[in-house]
Amino acid sequence: MQQEFSRKAKIRSAWIVALCLAGCPVLASAETIKAQLSTAPNVPSPITRTKQATVVVNIEAKEYVCTIAEG
């Protein structure tokens, strides 16, 4: 019973890896677009593209150390 389960798990894993590798060239050929970031209500126009694209979002994180309130 354990060997049968292990064999099925190996087959599923092999299929998942194969599907991931098969999808990689599709992602590499996608167009790269820089994201248009804004805050509500100034939202960007609706997405009208019909082909795949990689949308790049640049985010900056800042860390502040300070006293919020005494006590």
C-alpha positions as CSV (number, residue, x, y, z in Angstrom):
1,M,0.0,0.0,0.0
2,Q,2.8,2.4,1.0
3,Q,4.8,1.6,-2.2
4,E,1.7,2.3,-4.4
5,F,1.1,5.6,-2.7
6,S,4.8,6.5,-3.1
7,R,4.7,5.6,-6.8
8,K,1.6,7.7,-7.4
9,A,3.2,10.7,-5.6
10,K,6.3,10.4,-7.8
11,I,4.2,10.3,-11.0
12,R,2.2,13.3,-9.9
13,S,5.4,15.2,-9.1
14,A,6.9,14.3,-12.4
15,W,3.8,15.7,-14.2
16,I,3.9,18.9,-12.2
17,V,7.6,19.5,-13.0
18,A,7.0,18.7,-16.7
19,L,4.1,21.1,-16.9
20,C,6.1,23.8,-15.2
21,L,9.0,23.4,-17.6
22,A,6.7,23.3,-20.6
23,G,5.2,26.7,-19.5
24,C,8.6,28.5,-19.0
25,P,9.2,29.5,-22.7
26,V,5.7,31.1,-22.8
27,L,6.5,33.3,-19.9
28,A,9.9,34.2,-21.3
29,S,8.3,35.5,-24.5
30,A,5.8,37.7,-22.8
31,E,5.9,41.5,-23.2
32,T,7.3,43.5,-20.2
33,I,5.2,46.4,-19.1
34,K,6.0,48.9,-16.3
35,A,2.9,49.2,-14.0
36,Q,1.0,52.5,-13.7
37,L,0.6,53.0,-10.0
38,S,-1.8,55.5,-8.5
39,T,-4.2,55.9,-5.6
40,A,-8.0,55.9,-5.7
41,P,-9.9,57.6,-7.3
42,N,-7.2,58.2,-9.9
43,V,-7.1,54.6,-11.2
44,P,-5.4,53.7,-14.5
45,S,-7.5,52.8,-17.6
46,P,-8.9,49.2,-18.0
47,I,-6.6,46.5,-19.3
48,T,-7.4,46.0,-23.0
49,R,-4.4,43.8,-24.1
50,T,-5.2,40.4,-25.5
51,K,-1.7,38.9,-25.2
52,Q,0.3,37.8,-22.1
53,A,2.5,40.4,-20.4
54,T,4.8,40.6,-17.5
55,V,3.9,43.6,-15.4
56,V,6.8,45.0,-13.4
57,V,6.0,46.8,-10.1
58,N,8.8,48.6,-8.3
59,I,8.1,48.9,-4.5
60,E,10.2,50.7,-2.0
61,A,10.0,49.8,1.7
62,K,11.0,52.3,4.3
63,E,11.6,51.5,8.0
64,Y,11.2,54.2,10.6
65,V,12.2,53.9,14.3
66,C,10.6,56.5,16.5
67,T,8.5,57.1,19.6
68,I,4.8,57.0,18.7
69,A,3.6,58.4,22.0
70,E,4.9,58.8,25.5
71,G,4.0,56.1,28.0
